[in-house]
Amino acid sequence: MMNDKQYRESLRRLKPVIYCNGRRIENVVDDPMTKPHVNAAALTYKLAFDPECEDLMTVESSLTGQKINRFTHIHQSTDDLINKVKMLRMIGQRTGTCFQRCVGLDALNSTFIVTHKVDRECGTDYHQRFLAYLKFVQENDLMVAGSMTDPKGDRSKKPGQQADPDLYVRVVERRRDGIVVRGAKCHQTGMVNSHHMLILPTTNLGPDDKDYAVACAIPVDAPGVIHIFGRQTNDGRRLDGDIDTGNAEYAIVGGETLTVLDDVFVPWKHVFMCGEYKYAQEYVETFASYHRQNYGGCKVGVADVLIGATAQMAEYNGVAAASHIKDKIIEMIHLAETMYNCSIACSAEGHLTEAGNWYVDALLANTVKLNCTRFMYEIARLAHDIAGGFIATLPYEADYRSPVTGPYIEKYFTADPKVPTEHRIRLARLIENMTGGTALAESMHGAGSPQAMRVMLYRETNLEHKKRLARRLAKIEL
Amino acid sequence: MMNDKQYRESLRRLKPVIYCNGRRIENVVDDPMTKPHVNAAALTYKLAFDPECEDLMTVESSLTGQKINRFTHIHQSTDDLINKVKMLRMIGQRTGTCFQRCVGLDALNSTFIVTHKVDRECGTDYHQRFLAYLKFVQENDLMVAGSMTDPKGDRSKKPGQQADPDLYVRVVERRRDGIVVRGAKCHQTGMVNSHHMLILPTTNLGPDDKDYAVACAIPVDAPGVIHIFGRQTNDGRRLDGDIDTGNAEYAIVGGETLTVLDDVFVPWKHVFMCGEYKYAQEYVETFASYHRQNYGGCKVGVADVLIGATAQMAEYNGVAAASHIKDKIIEMIHLAETMYNCSIACSAEGHLTEAGNWYVDALLANTVKLNCTRFMYEIARLAHDIAGGFIATLPYEADYRSPVTGPYIEKYFTADPKVPTEHRIRLARLIENMTGGTALAESMHGAGSPQAMRVMLYRETNLEHKKRLARRLAKIEL
Amino acid sequence: MMNDKQYRESLRRLKPVIYCNGRRIENVVDDPMTKPHVNAAALTYKLAFDPECEDLMTVESSLTGQKINRFTHIHQSTDDLINKVKMLRMIGQRTGTCFQRCVGLDALNSTFIVTHKVDRECGTDYHQRFLAYLKFVQENDLMVAGSMTDPKGDRSKKPGQQADPDLYVRVVERRRDGIVVRGAKCHQTGMVNSHHMLILPTTNLGPDDKDYAVACAIPVDAPGVIHIFGRQTNDGRRLDGDIDTGNAEYAIVGGETLTVLDDVFVPWKHVFMCGEYKYAQEYVETFASYHRQNYGGCKVGVADVLIGATAQMAEYNGVAAASHIKDKIIEMIHLAETMYNCSIACSAEGHLTEAGNWYVDALLANTVKLNCTRFMYEIARLAHDIAGGFIATLPYEADYRSPVTGPYIEKYFTADPKVPTEHRIRLARLIENMTGGTALAESMHGAGSPQAMRVMLYRETNLEHKKRLARRLAKIEL
Amino acid sequence: MMNDKQYRESLRRLKPVIYCNGRRIENVVDDPMTKPHVNAAALTYKLAFDPECEDLMTVESSLTGQKINRFTHIHQSTDDLINKVKMLRMIGQRTGTCFQRCVGLDALNSTFIVTHKVDRECGTDYHQRFLAYLKFVQENDLMVAGSMTDPKGDRSKKPGQQADPDLYVRVVERRRDGIVVRGAKCHQTGMVNSHHMLILPTTNLGPDDKDYAVACAIPVDAPGVIHIFGRQTNDGRRLDGDIDTGNAEYAIVGGETLTVLDDVFVPWKHVFMCGEYKYAQEYVETFASYHRQNYGGCKVGVADVLIGATAQMAEYNGVAAASHIKDKIIEMIHLAETMYNCSIACSAEGHLTEAGNWYVDALLANTVKLNCTRFMYEIARLAHDIAGGFIATLPYEADYRSPVTGPYIEKYFTADPKVPTEHRIRLARLIENMTGGTALAESMHGAGSPQAMRVMLYRETNLEHKKRLARRLAKIEL
């Protein structure tokens, strides 16, 4: 296992091509735009050595028997599934934002399942290849970016029907030593500070889409890989000091990129699906269900911070005892714990797969994320309500630091005289930045859009059984 | 263990005093007003002998090692807690309504905990007495009505401050051989078809309320006990045939009573608390949390029936494929499974008590019921939306059976000609009766009113910890 | 104008064929099942002579210049539209339920518009015929049941495609002196205590549906007309005294019927559409928009009663000062007034039609009813929350009146000793019956189901204009 | 009246002291941080000369009979109140954001009412002074910033009880020629591009708070006035081009400031209240109700833009025909029009005051804003849902313009090949910036926080009347 220092050093050794705001980022560890995201991911390494957290953070590898970071683990029980959720909540409480590494974990576990099934049904040997890769990941404690979402072009058309065939990642060449892939992946969380990306398909595919049925691992700095760093809400504030950015240490969401694969070569040992289009849908759903499981962990950790910030602000403002304030805080707690319940339950109701790992209850896992697309917005709305309008009109840090305007700000933003004004401002900025645009949009679209969950809820429920129950009680059928 | 036939016979041997609509009910098994409630409770006995269900329904007694009905069991693991939820959902799917017996189960488990604690701290011997009683309940497979809710009088006053001291059950005499209690318990689910009631306090108590700190077991036909049967929505329809009442077999909710204790004698062996007022609050909260756990089981079973009925009606009406109909059914499923998740999670996160049984996570258990007070109404609303206005305007069964009007009804209430009109009417009546007044009010107030859950959510959460998390990220404290 | 006494006498002179629960109702004025609905409708006559109300209740006829009851008026201004809403709220506050007569008012105004247009475009003379009929209605102060909703059969098929051609009302014979119609109308509010019904189409029609394009007036006791009275929630309680039924004077909703037209002859002077299928959709939408306008009037009047009942109960229970109680009552008020706003606004934004009357803003009118399908349920839910569980478990009136059980009920249902227990029970029964099944379902489906409003909202809004606004600001088009 | 050009020139002639991000803003018309806010306000001048809009924008002065801009008008009828709402919606549709000038309009109308009342009851002559000032404002077409919100300090304490007496604006000196005021006003919308500010109290006051009962007009560049410009979401993007900022022309919300009054002298002719503390509450409520009326105008105009942007994006993405997309757009429309209804209704139900202007229905006006604090968030949430995750992860404009990364972005962000990629990006940036932090927080706290509306709803409703209605129907009192 690596610790956070070793993780940072390992990143320094990589040379990914990253563009941001018209310039190249040479060093993700120190560049102010990427540094907080590195900090968040680094915590997944650091806490593995923290005696308080290591029970959740580390686990014995099912492949090697060695102690590994849980983020590289293949789940061996419902306890593993539950502990994943608890680990995510615990880290979320410390970062107040996305720490990115779960995407790879979910990609690993779903690839474990699908390669096993493809091999069994098609006589291929992807699973063995994958196990070798997995062992490498575990032993080197790699951070792997699970890479699913393609640009998709015209949403009413399948991959093979797009005007531009590259709008979904595809195999453009099959060689003796490997394959060449072209296309791009969007919304790539944690990509710039990962070691590898694990490409997988993003939608169900038909016989015409064979070239799009591709799964493979690629180093983030492989030739032909270009990362374009996404712009986040208030990103520029990172350059202006440490107050206005709110969560200066860990920032917001996961530093998403558009990652372009401009004819990238992948050796066969890192190819885990190549043409088996029939399994794309199951691959997508398996990954998605694992990934939706997470949101009642990490987001609830984030919500814990926001609830705490809001309760603290109420105290600073002298209104903590007002019944309507308490009632709103209770509502925030209720919504957060309801999301947590969904994640715990889909884990407790998980089952052993034929491949030998444990998989969440897919019906229940889809409720997790669907609730998240509503409740995180409502929690943000309640935070705004309690925190007050000044989260939207506070002066700049530079004006606060200025000898001309600073004293006025100090004087007029004092609430309780015992609380330093800076504390109140810092807290307001934290709330502002945790409830702004990018953070909310992530709650909506991360791990798939609401309609994707609804489709799965309809498919996974047994509606015929429910109809029979009703008919029996109505004495239509006995 | 008793089967359903033995259960009914056992009820025939009891002679409780029950009034309903100005007359006495002599025989709860056959009286049309109580029969469906007996049917629902009887299923908890019958299914224990059903090979399909016995895994959930029966369990090995921790006291005697004998196979017992789970409804008399002291929980020995988180699996027991989870299986309780699954059992409740399974039975709810078959009855479409309350089957009443969980209240006693929860009273037994909370009494188990509290008597143990009182003995340890006060040197009493309630726990041993209770174990003897529990063994008797298990061996005779008794149905026990957990009896908590007092009439409460003026809600702004404590028990001892009421104008009438009897508005909470209290000890009016302490004798060498036992105690005499007076008062009443309201909303007593399943009372008329139980064997015993287990009285427990309903609120936290102070030193002036000592006489109100009483817990004890009383046969439902003990001298001085009078039951007044409550009036439910559409109750009179039970006398008019089997269509209009909707769920003719099992009716609605649990046949609640006002049960008056008119100076009832209780021997010491059945007294489990007498004066230890300090433990009343914990008793109430423990019972309430166990009981709130249930609602994501039984109510979700009921919701399954309602979802099935609604989906079936959409099919009968020829609109099952309409996207807005599917969307609403998905929403019903989502809400139901979210409630289920809450119950599973509070069980999976349960813990071992000092008394030696397993207790739910109280914070999470309170989210279960709070969600229920919203989601069951929304599920009913969506059922109304899809089912159509005729659930509110359908003709009487007598008019349907009449040779004069019957043919018109047959003709004009046909939708899909392949579906018998009677089926459509039966289904509409099922939906109507499952979404009416009493059924909804039970989702609101059963196991406590929403405000009771909110108070517990606030108390059970660690708000100070959350504030610290926020301060740390805002760099207010490092 | 008639007063309420004259109205009742006029009903006694009619001889409609009405079946209810297997028997014929001979006299709607005195029969306990129909009497409260007559009472509600009679108030629309009585208040026209009440000095406090006559400003809202009466108006000068645009046809005759005579003072008429507003329920027979053709709207002459936005003030007329607004006063309609205020009149409905005022009566709703006095009845606590539907008083039925608005359906005819809306049918008259929409027929006024559509006959004018058909004549102009098709050279027919329906409008003159209709004006003659309208004059007769105004002069005789008739109550007219607007009759729109057909049984509809298989909802996925048009009228002409149904297996049974009678599932929508149609012309089966055209004679020199008139037409013969066959079919049925469902959910006919106020039908049994109206004088006439005004038949209109229920859906848009195509060239194959010509026979279904029929509008005409028919006396409720015309030969061939059979009324089958619908069964409502708790209807039987009307026979048991005056407590349990809640609102003994006016009951619940509007006494809906299935009204069968078994080859009913209609003279030409009462035929207002016959074959002009192209105008069916506009007819439906015009009627529907007028009718949806109402719900922020009458239902808000009903909500006012329910809010008052709930606030009163909180006071009886000693919890009126609790902040969470006040907060819920505020929420009920907010929801009610929001519905009211929608009705006032769609009236204030009304416009003059080519026919010469005033029509509501159709976009805004559809928001009224869509809000109602949500807010009335939420208001009911909040009423349940505050009122407490005993609305679902109260004893029967007979037990309260009994010397055996009455004293127990008196004793144990006392809250504040200064408030008679009977008052508390009466109030609980009022709340129970106002929030039960039929009442809620009416809020959902009266004036059309939610999807009907959504379709109209989409059609009535100018989405292209909104897109242009966005493109201009995004500098996509300047 | 001034046109937009004259307005800009008039601003250039002022010399306010404004700080922003550590520097002084010398020229609000051209400074990139303030320019878009000036643009938005300038539209209120420009449209007064636009033949399409002048009917809404201009009106005859009740003081002078001259044609004036409606933003300086004293309302003379319910039509004036309704036209105010329509004007606000119309401008909001063109700016997609706040145009700031309504605050002054509301301050003028409430000062008109309160000065009249104070004079009548206290024998003062504020009203005449105010009329003279008002005439000056109308004739010079001034933009007046209504200045209400004080910093408030510890919210649990009254003004006079604060540790620092300056946390509410107060009179520190009364001189023969005028008064000297000290304190600050927060969240001052449009302040930096106004000509004057009109100070009014922010809360009800007691006898000890006499010095805080002050209303007066002050030029924005008066000696002692210092403006500190607030930091908004994504404000820095204004410096980076015109794509990422979304609405480059008009920006977000109203450019709020903290405006410090550092011992500012005000001549008596501009003092409209000085010590009459009893009238502070009515002043606050009158201003607040007028101001809450607006939100169903301007915010609905803004929502129209957002709905259009979302519908346009759905079209660009090829999903406009999907039923779930249409359904969500319908929901957005429904919510927007419901808010509009509330504003229209509180205007149509307005009444003539004793002072001689027209005032909104205060009960209904408070529902407007309370709905806004919920619906604007839900509209934003639905916009996120439909627009897709890329609103949160799009690359920087600089990367799009770069020859290295631009082609990749062009290629991979194409959806429908017929739609330029830049259009899609521009639209996404518009949606992102309209739904981010500052914009939402303004919907929550502008014109007061939700609890302020709830308190007024409770006070303005006639709960006793509602209780009587209920008691009468329950036959508790006849």
PDB file of N, CA and C in Angstrom, chain C residues 243 245-247 305-306 309 425-435, chain D residues 469-471 473-474:
ATOM      1  N   ILE C 243     -73.411  12.588  14.252  1.00  0.00           N
ATOM      2  CA  ILE C 243     -72.013  12.835  14.622  1.00  0.00           C
ATOM      3  C   ILE C 243     -71.050  12.176  13.639  1.00  0.00           C
ATOM      4  N   THR C 245     -71.108  11.045  10.713  1.00  0.00           N
ATOM      5  CA  THR C 245     -71.072  11.443   9.303  1.00  0.00           C
ATOM      6  C   THR C 245     -70.291  12.738   9.099  1.00  0.00           C
ATOM      7  N   GLY C 246     -69.953  13.392  10.215  1.00  0.00           N
ATOM      8  CA  GLY C 246     -69.058  14.557  10.132  1.00  0.00           C
ATOM      9  C   GLY C 246     -69.783  15.827   9.744  1.00  0.00           C
ATOM     10  N   ASN C 247     -70.070  15.934   8.486  1.00  0.00           N
ATOM     11  CA  ASN C 247     -70.773  17.112   7.979  1.00  0.00           C
ATOM     12  C   ASN C 247     -72.197  16.685   7.636  1.00  0.00           C
ATOM     13  N   VAL C 305     -62.465  25.629   5.859  1.00  0.00           N
ATOM     14  CA  VAL C 305     -63.147  24.880   6.920  1.00  0.00           C
ATOM     15  C   VAL C 305     -62.192  23.878   7.568  1.00  0.00           C
ATOM     16  N   LEU C 306     -61.451  23.196   6.746  1.00  0.00           N
ATOM     17  CA  LEU C 306     -60.553  22.164   7.260  1.00  0.00           C
ATOM     18  C   LEU C 306     -59.419  22.784   8.077  1.00  0.00           C
ATOM     19  N   ALA C 309     -60.983  23.730  11.316  1.00  0.00           N
ATOM     20  CA  ALA C 309     -61.229  22.544  12.149  1.00  0.00           C
ATOM     21  C   ALA C 309     -59.930  22.074  12.791  1.00  0.00           C
ATOM     22  N   ILE C 425     -65.230  15.282  19.729  1.00  0.00           N
ATOM     23  CA  ILE C 425     -65.568  14.158  18.851  1.00  0.00           C
ATOM     24  C   ILE C 425     -66.189  14.660  17.551  1.00  0.00           C
ATOM     25  N   ARG C 426     -67.078  15.613  17.667  1.00  0.00           N
ATOM     26  CA  ARG C 426     -67.716  16.156  16.456  1.00  0.00           C
ATOM     27  C   ARG C 426     -66.681  16.730  15.496  1.00  0.00           C
ATOM     28  N   LEU C 427     -65.746  17.450  16.062  1.00  0.00           N
ATOM     29  CA  LEU C 427     -64.721  18.067  15.229  1.00  0.00           C
ATOM     30  C   LEU C 427     -63.847  16.999  14.567  1.00  0.00           C
ATOM     31  N   ALA C 428     -63.519  15.968  15.339  1.00  0.00           N
ATOM     32  CA  ALA C 428     -62.706  14.886  14.780  1.00  0.00           C
ATOM     33  C   ALA C 428     -63.440  14.211  13.625  1.00  0.00           C
ATOM     34  N   ARG C 429     -64.728  14.013  13.797  1.00  0.00           N
ATOM     35  CA  ARG C 429     -65.515  13.376  12.734  1.00  0.00           C
ATOM     36  C   ARG C 429     -65.599  14.272  11.507  1.00  0.00           C
ATOM     37  N   LEU C 430     -65.669  15.565  11.727  1.00  0.00           N
ATOM     38  CA  LEU C 430     -65.680  16.476  10.581  1.00  0.00           C
ATOM     39  C   LEU C 430     -64.364  16.361   9.808  1.00  0.00           C
ATOM     40  N   ILE C 431     -63.269  16.396  10.539  1.00  0.00           N
ATOM     41  CA  ILE C 431     -61.953  16.285   9.885  1.00  0.00           C
ATOM     42  C   ILE C 431     -61.831  14.944   9.178  1.00  0.00           C
ATOM     43  N   GLU C 432     -62.219  13.881   9.854  1.00  0.00           N
ATOM     44  CA  GLU C 432     -62.127  12.549   9.259  1.00  0.00           C
ATOM     45  C   GLU C 432     -62.862  12.510   7.916  1.00  0.00           C
ATOM     46  N   ASN C 433     -64.092  12.997   7.921  1.00  0.00           N
ATOM     47  CA  ASN C 433     -64.914  12.849   6.721  1.00  0.00           C
ATOM     48  C   ASN C 433     -64.535  13.820   5.610  1.00  0.00           C
ATOM     49  N   MET C 434     -63.895  14.925   5.984  1.00  0.00           N
ATOM     50  CA  MET C 434     -63.446  15.861   4.942  1.00  0.00           C
ATOM     51  C   MET C 434     -62.143  15.420   4.281  1.00  0.00           C
ATOM     52  N   THR C 435     -61.451  14.462   4.887  1.00  0.00           N
ATOM     53  CA  THR C 435     -60.137  14.073   4.362  1.00  0.00           C
ATOM     54  C   THR C 435     -60.090  12.625   3.902  1.00  0.00           C
TER      55      THR C 435
ATOM     56  N   LEU D 469     -66.243  28.636  11.100  1.00  0.00           N
ATOM     57  CA  LEU D 469     -66.818  27.869   9.989  1.00  0.00           C
ATOM     58  C   LEU D 469     -66.857  26.383  10.333  1.00  0.00           C
ATOM     59  N   ALA D 470     -65.767  25.905  10.896  1.00  0.00           N
ATOM     60  CA  ALA D 470     -65.673  24.483  11.222  1.00  0.00           C
ATOM     61  C   ALA D 470     -66.637  24.111  12.335  1.00  0.00           C
ATOM     62  N   ARG D 471     -66.681  24.949  13.357  1.00  0.00           N
ATOM     63  CA  ARG D 471     -67.569  24.633  14.474  1.00  0.00           C
ATOM     64  C   ARG D 471     -69.024  24.599  14.018  1.00  0.00           C
ATOM     65  N   LEU D 473     -70.191  23.793  11.043  1.00  0.00           N
ATOM     66  CA  LEU D 473     -70.490  22.570  10.287  1.00  0.00           C
ATOM     67  C   LEU D 473     -70.481  21.337  11.178  1.00  0.00           C
ATOM     68  N   ALA D 474     -69.642  21.354  12.219  1.00  0.00           N
ATOM     69  CA  ALA D 474     -69.609  20.219  13.146  1.00  0.00           C
ATOM     70  C   ALA D 474     -70.749  20.299  14.154  1.00  0.00           C
TER      71      ALA D 474
END
